[in-house]
Amino acid sequence: MQSVNGSLNAVPFADMPSRDACARPIFAADTLDRASFLSAEPRAAAAWRAVQTDSAAAGVLIIAALGISTTAGCGSKSTPGRVNKVRRCSLACSWATQMGGEMERAGTLESAMTAEPRRATVHGQGKPGALLEYFVQCTSPRLLPPGVHVVLLEILAAIDPSSGTRTQPLRELLEQLRHAAPRAAIVLVDWPSTRELGRSMEERVMALSHTFGADVFSTMAVARELFASETNATARSASVDSAPTWSKWMVSHLFETFGSQPNHPNSHGHSLLAQGAARLVLRR
């Protein structure tokens, strides 16, 4: 059930597009697991215990996906390796929509949460071009569904790299989320901008994860592993200087090719986000 203004509301499993509706490469479970950084903070453990208890009582697992243009589906209809003359955005193939389908394909939630299968609902809000301040100001109750159990944040590309205090809005947003949904578990779904590809941002995000008890799914960690696997198999003789770095590999394989500054995931990137986020929640 789609709504206007680039948002996706109350999408039950039954309303998810079929497997053939969107390009859907399969990423290895162990690769996704190694890119999922589960917080060891007591706050995170308490939040996930509350998720189990509250979703069992409600009979449904309520997931909110908050993000910018990527969550609104931009790039999701873009074919890897093909230059697009127009930007293609599709809510039906966005990572938030696909995530519900991934959880449905997993069968039930019983593997990680309960012996009783239950329904899950994904609520998505994608705001193209939004700054983090938008989410800080509008966190509750406009963006969070009542009784939300898990909040997924895809907003790291909105951090201003020119600011010396660029992570401060993220800190404020996490504080707002804790206030608005004190029993919810928080997951940072890390889709970076191309200017932020590197370890420094990951280190900042991991520090925030520990501080606020949030889990992190890192697409950069996946890209590094896939690049290493591919280059070990096909380019053992290439010199380090002539071989592309993992970040260039990520841009060419997982980013939409549009304009001079790629920002959004292509269809494979959206599938990566969906599968990684779903697996992290199911493991928890």
Coordinates of C-alpha atoms in Angstrom, one line a residue:
M1 CA 0.0 0.0 0.0
Q2 CA 1.9 3.0 -1.3
S3 CA 1.2 6.6 -0.3
V4 CA 2.2 9.9 -1.9
N5 CA 5.2 12.1 -1.3
G6 CA 7.8 9.4 -1.6
S7 CA 6.7 7.5 1.4
L8 CA 5.8 3.8 1.9
N9 CA 3.3 3.0 4.6
A10 CA 2.2 -0.2 6.3
V11 CA 3.5 -2.6 3.7
P12 CA 2.5 -6.2 4.8
F13 CA 4.2 -9.2 3.3
A14 CA 1.2 -10.0 1.1
D15 CA 1.6 -6.7 -0.7
M16 CA 5.2 -7.1 -1.5
P17 CA 6.2 -7.4 -5.2
S18 CA 6.9 -10.8 -6.5
R19 CA 10.5 -12.1 -6.8
D20 CA 10.5 -11.3 -10.5
A21 CA 9.2 -7.7 -10.1
C22 CA 12.7 -6.4 -9.2
A23 CA 16.2 -7.4 -10.0
R24 CA 17.3 -9.5 -7.0
P25 CA 20.8 -10.9 -6.9
I26 CA 21.4 -13.2 -3.9
F27 CA 24.2 -12.2 -1.5
A28 CA 25.8 -14.9 0.6
A29 CA 24.5 -15.1 4.2
D30 CA 28.0 -15.3 5.8
T31 CA 29.1 -12.2 3.9
L32 CA 26.0 -10.3 5.1
D33 CA 26.6 -11.6 8.7
R34 CA 30.2 -10.3 8.7
A35 CA 28.9 -6.9 7.6
S36 CA 26.4 -6.8 10.5
F37 CA 27.9 -5.2 13.6
L38 CA 25.7 -6.2 16.5
S39 CA 26.1 -3.9 19.4
A40 CA 27.3 -5.5 22.6
E41 CA 26.0 -2.5 24.7
P42 CA 23.5 -3.4 27.4
R43 CA 21.1 -0.9 25.9
A44 CA 21.0 -2.8 22.7
A45 CA 20.4 -6.2 24.4
A46 CA 17.6 -4.7 26.4
A47 CA 16.0 -3.2 23.3
W48 CA 16.0 -6.5 21.4
R49 CA 14.5 -8.3 24.4
A50 CA 11.8 -5.7 24.4
V51 CA 11.3 -6.3 20.7
Q52 CA 10.7 -10.0 21.4
T53 CA 8.3 -9.4 24.2
D54 CA 6.3 -6.5 22.6
S55 CA 6.0 -8.0 19.1
A56 CA 4.8 -11.3 20.7
A57 CA 2.2 -9.5 22.6
A58 CA 1.1 -7.5 19.5
G59 CA 1.2 -10.5 17.2
V60 CA 3.1 -8.4 14.7
L61 CA 6.6 -7.1 14.3
I62 CA 6.4 -3.4 13.3
I63 CA 9.5 -2.0 11.5
A64 CA 10.0 1.6 10.5
A65 CA 12.6 2.4 7.8
L66 CA 13.5 6.1 7.8
G67 CA 15.8 7.5 5.1
I68 CA 16.4 9.9 2.3
S69 CA 16.2 9.3 -1.5
T70 CA 17.6 5.8 -1.3
T71 CA 14.7 4.7 0.9
A72 CA 12.3 6.5 -1.5
G73 CA 13.5 4.0 -4.1
C74 CA 15.9 6.1 -6.2
G75 CA 18.2 4.0 -8.3
S76 CA 16.3 0.8 -7.6
K77 CA 15.4 0.3 -11.3
S78 CA 18.9 1.0 -12.5
T79 CA 20.8 -1.8 -14.1
P80 CA 24.4 -2.2 -13.0
G81 CA 26.9 -1.1 -15.7
R82 CA 24.3 0.9 -17.6
V83 CA 24.5 4.7 -17.8
N84 CA 21.1 6.2 -17.1
K85 CA 19.9 9.3 -18.9
V86 CA 17.1 9.8 -16.4
R87 CA 16.9 9.0 -12.7
R88 CA 14.7 6.0 -12.1
C89 CA 13.1 5.8 -8.7
S90 CA 10.6 3.0 -7.7
L91 CA 9.0 2.5 -4.3
A92 CA 8.1 -1.0 -5.3
C93 CA 11.7 -2.0 -5.7
S94 CA 13.2 0.1 -2.9
W95 CA 15.2 -1.7 -0.3
A96 CA 12.6 -1.0 2.4
T97 CA 9.9 -2.8 0.3
Q98 CA 12.2 -5.6 -0.7
M99 CA 13.1 -6.1 2.9
G100 CA 9.6 -7.3 3.7
G101 CA 9.8 -9.7 0.9
E102 CA 13.1 -11.1 2.2
M103 CA 11.6 -11.7 5.6
E104 CA 8.7 -13.4 4.0
R105 CA 11.0 -15.7 2.0
A106 CA 12.7 -16.5 5.3
G107 CA 9.5 -18.3 6.2
T108 CA 8.8 -17.0 9.7
L109 CA 10.4 -14.9 12.4
E110 CA 10.7 -17.9 14.7
S111 CA 14.3 -18.6 13.9
A112 CA 15.6 -15.6 15.8
M113 CA 12.7 -14.3 17.8
T114 CA 10.0 -16.7 18.9
A115 CA 8.6 -20.2 18.4
E116 CA 5.4 -18.7 17.2
P117 CA 5.4 -17.4 13.6
R118 CA 4.1 -13.8 13.4
R119 CA 3.3 -11.2 10.7
A120 CA 5.7 -8.3 10.1
T121 CA 4.9 -4.9 8.7
V122 CA 7.4 -2.5 7.2
H123 CA 6.6 1.3 7.3
G124 CA 9.0 3.4 5.2
Q125 CA 9.5 7.1 5.0
G126 CA 11.9 8.3 2.2
K127 CA 12.6 12.0 2.0
P128 CA 14.8 12.9 -1.0
G129 CA 17.3 15.6 -0.4
A130 CA 16.5 15.8 3.3
L131 CA 19.1 16.9 5.9
L132 CA 19.4 15.1 9.2
E133 CA 17.9 18.1 10.9
Y134 CA 14.6 17.2 9.1
F135 CA 14.4 13.9 10.9
V136 CA 15.5 15.4 14.2
Q137 CA 12.6 17.9 14.0
C138 CA 10.0 15.4 12.7
T139 CA 10.9 12.2 14.6
S140 CA 7.7 11.8 16.7
P141 CA 5.0 11.0 16.0
R142 CA 4.9 11.9 12.3
L143 CA 7.6 9.4 11.1
L144 CA 7.2 6.5 13.5
P145 CA 4.2 4.2 13.4
P146 CA 2.5 3.5 16.8
G147 CA 4.0 0.7 18.7
V148 CA 7.1 0.5 16.5
H149 CA 9.6 -2.3 17.5
V150 CA 12.5 -1.7 15.2
V151 CA 13.8 1.5 13.6
L152 CA 16.1 1.3 10.6
L153 CA 17.9 4.5 9.7
E154 CA 19.3 5.0 6.2
I155 CA 20.5 8.6 6.6
L156 CA 24.3 8.6 6.7
A157 CA 24.7 10.0 3.2
A158 CA 22.9 13.1 4.5
I159 CA 25.8 14.0 6.8
D160 CA 27.6 17.1 5.7
P161 CA 31.3 16.2 5.1
S162 CA 32.3 19.8 5.2
S163 CA 31.2 20.2 8.8
G164 CA 33.6 19.6 11.6
T165 CA 30.7 18.4 13.8
R166 CA 29.0 16.4 11.1
T167 CA 27.9 13.6 13.3
Q168 CA 26.2 15.9 15.8
P169 CA 22.8 15.8 14.0
L170 CA 23.0 12.0 14.0
R171 CA 23.6 12.0 17.8
E172 CA 20.6 14.3 18.2
L173 CA 18.4 12.1 16.0
L174 CA 19.3 8.9 18.0
E175 CA 18.5 10.8 21.2
Q176 CA 15.1 11.8 19.7
L177 CA 14.4 8.2 18.6
R178 CA 15.2 6.9 22.1
H179 CA 12.8 9.5 23.5
A180 CA 10.0 8.8 20.9
A181 CA 10.4 5.0 21.0
P182 CA 12.2 4.0 24.2
R183 CA 11.6 0.3 23.7
A184 CA 12.6 0.1 20.1
A185 CA 15.8 -1.4 18.7
I186 CA 17.7 0.9 16.3
V187 CA 19.7 -0.2 13.3
L188 CA 21.9 2.1 11.2
V189 CA 21.7 0.9 7.6
D190 CA 24.8 2.3 6.1
W191 CA 24.6 3.4 2.5
P192 CA 27.3 6.1 2.1
S193 CA 27.7 8.9 -0.4
T194 CA 30.6 8.4 -2.8
R195 CA 32.5 11.2 -1.1
E196 CA 32.3 9.3 2.2
L197 CA 33.6 5.9 1.0
G198 CA 36.4 5.1 3.5
R199 CA 37.1 3.8 6.9
S200 CA 36.9 7.1 8.8
M201 CA 33.1 7.4 8.6
E202 CA 32.7 3.7 9.5
E203 CA 34.8 4.3 12.6
R204 CA 32.5 7.3 13.6
V205 CA 29.4 5.3 13.0
M206 CA 30.7 2.4 15.0
A207 CA 31.5 4.8 17.8
L208 CA 28.0 6.1 17.7
S209 CA 26.7 2.5 17.6
H210 CA 28.5 1.7 20.9
T211 CA 27.4 5.0 22.5
F212 CA 23.7 4.6 21.6
G213 CA 23.4 0.9 21.5
A214 CA 22.5 0.7 17.8
D215 CA 23.4 -2.1 15.4
V216 CA 25.0 -1.3 12.1
F217 CA 24.8 -3.0 8.7
S218 CA 27.7 -1.8 6.6
T219 CA 27.5 -2.0 2.8
M220 CA 31.1 -0.8 2.7
A221 CA 32.2 -3.9 4.6
V222 CA 30.3 -6.1 2.0
A223 CA 32.0 -4.2 -0.9
R224 CA 35.4 -4.7 0.6
E225 CA 34.9 -8.4 1.0
L226 CA 33.4 -8.9 -2.5
F227 CA 36.2 -6.9 -4.1
A228 CA 38.8 -8.9 -2.2
S229 CA 37.2 -12.1 -3.4
E230 CA 36.9 -11.0 -7.0
T231 CA 40.4 -9.7 -7.2
N232 CA 41.9 -12.7 -5.6
A233 CA 40.2 -14.9 -8.1
T234 CA 40.8 -12.9 -11.3
A235 CA 43.6 -10.4 -10.8
R236 CA 46.2 -12.1 -8.7
S237 CA 48.9 -10.8 -11.0
A238 CA 47.8 -7.2 -11.1
S239 CA 49.8 -4.7 -9.2
V240 CA 48.3 -2.9 -6.3
D241 CA 48.6 0.4 -8.1
S242 CA 46.9 -0.7 -11.2
A243 CA 44.1 -2.6 -9.5
P244 CA 40.9 -0.6 -8.6
T245 CA 40.3 0.0 -5.0
W246 CA 37.3 -1.6 -3.2
S247 CA 35.6 1.8 -3.2
K248 CA 35.8 2.1 -7.0
W249 CA 34.5 -1.4 -7.2
M250 CA 31.6 -0.5 -5.1
V251 CA 30.7 2.5 -7.2
S252 CA 30.9 0.5 -10.5
H253 CA 29.0 -2.5 -9.2
L254 CA 26.5 -1.2 -6.6
F255 CA 25.9 2.5 -7.4
E256 CA 23.4 3.9 -9.9
T257 CA 25.3 5.4 -12.9
F258 CA 23.7 8.8 -13.3
G259 CA 25.4 12.2 -13.8
S260 CA 28.9 13.0 -12.6
Q261 CA 28.3 12.1 -8.9
P262 CA 26.7 8.7 -8.2
N263 CA 24.8 8.7 -5.0
H264 CA 22.1 6.0 -5.0
P265 CA 22.3 2.3 -5.0
N266 CA 21.4 0.5 -8.2
S267 CA 19.1 -2.5 -8.3
H268 CA 21.9 -4.7 -6.8
G269 CA 22.6 -2.1 -4.1
H270 CA 19.0 -2.0 -3.1
S271 CA 18.9 -5.8 -2.9
L272 CA 22.0 -5.7 -0.7
L273 CA 20.5 -3.3 1.7
A274 CA 17.2 -5.3 1.9
Q275 CA 18.9 -8.7 2.4
G276 CA 21.4 -7.3 4.9
A277 CA 18.8 -5.4 7.0
A278 CA 16.4 -8.4 7.0
R279 CA 19.1 -10.8 8.0
L280 CA 20.3 -8.6 10.8
V281 CA 16.7 -8.3 12.2
L282 CA 16.1 -12.1 11.8
R283 CA 19.3 -13.0 13.6
R284 CA 18.4 -10.7 16.5

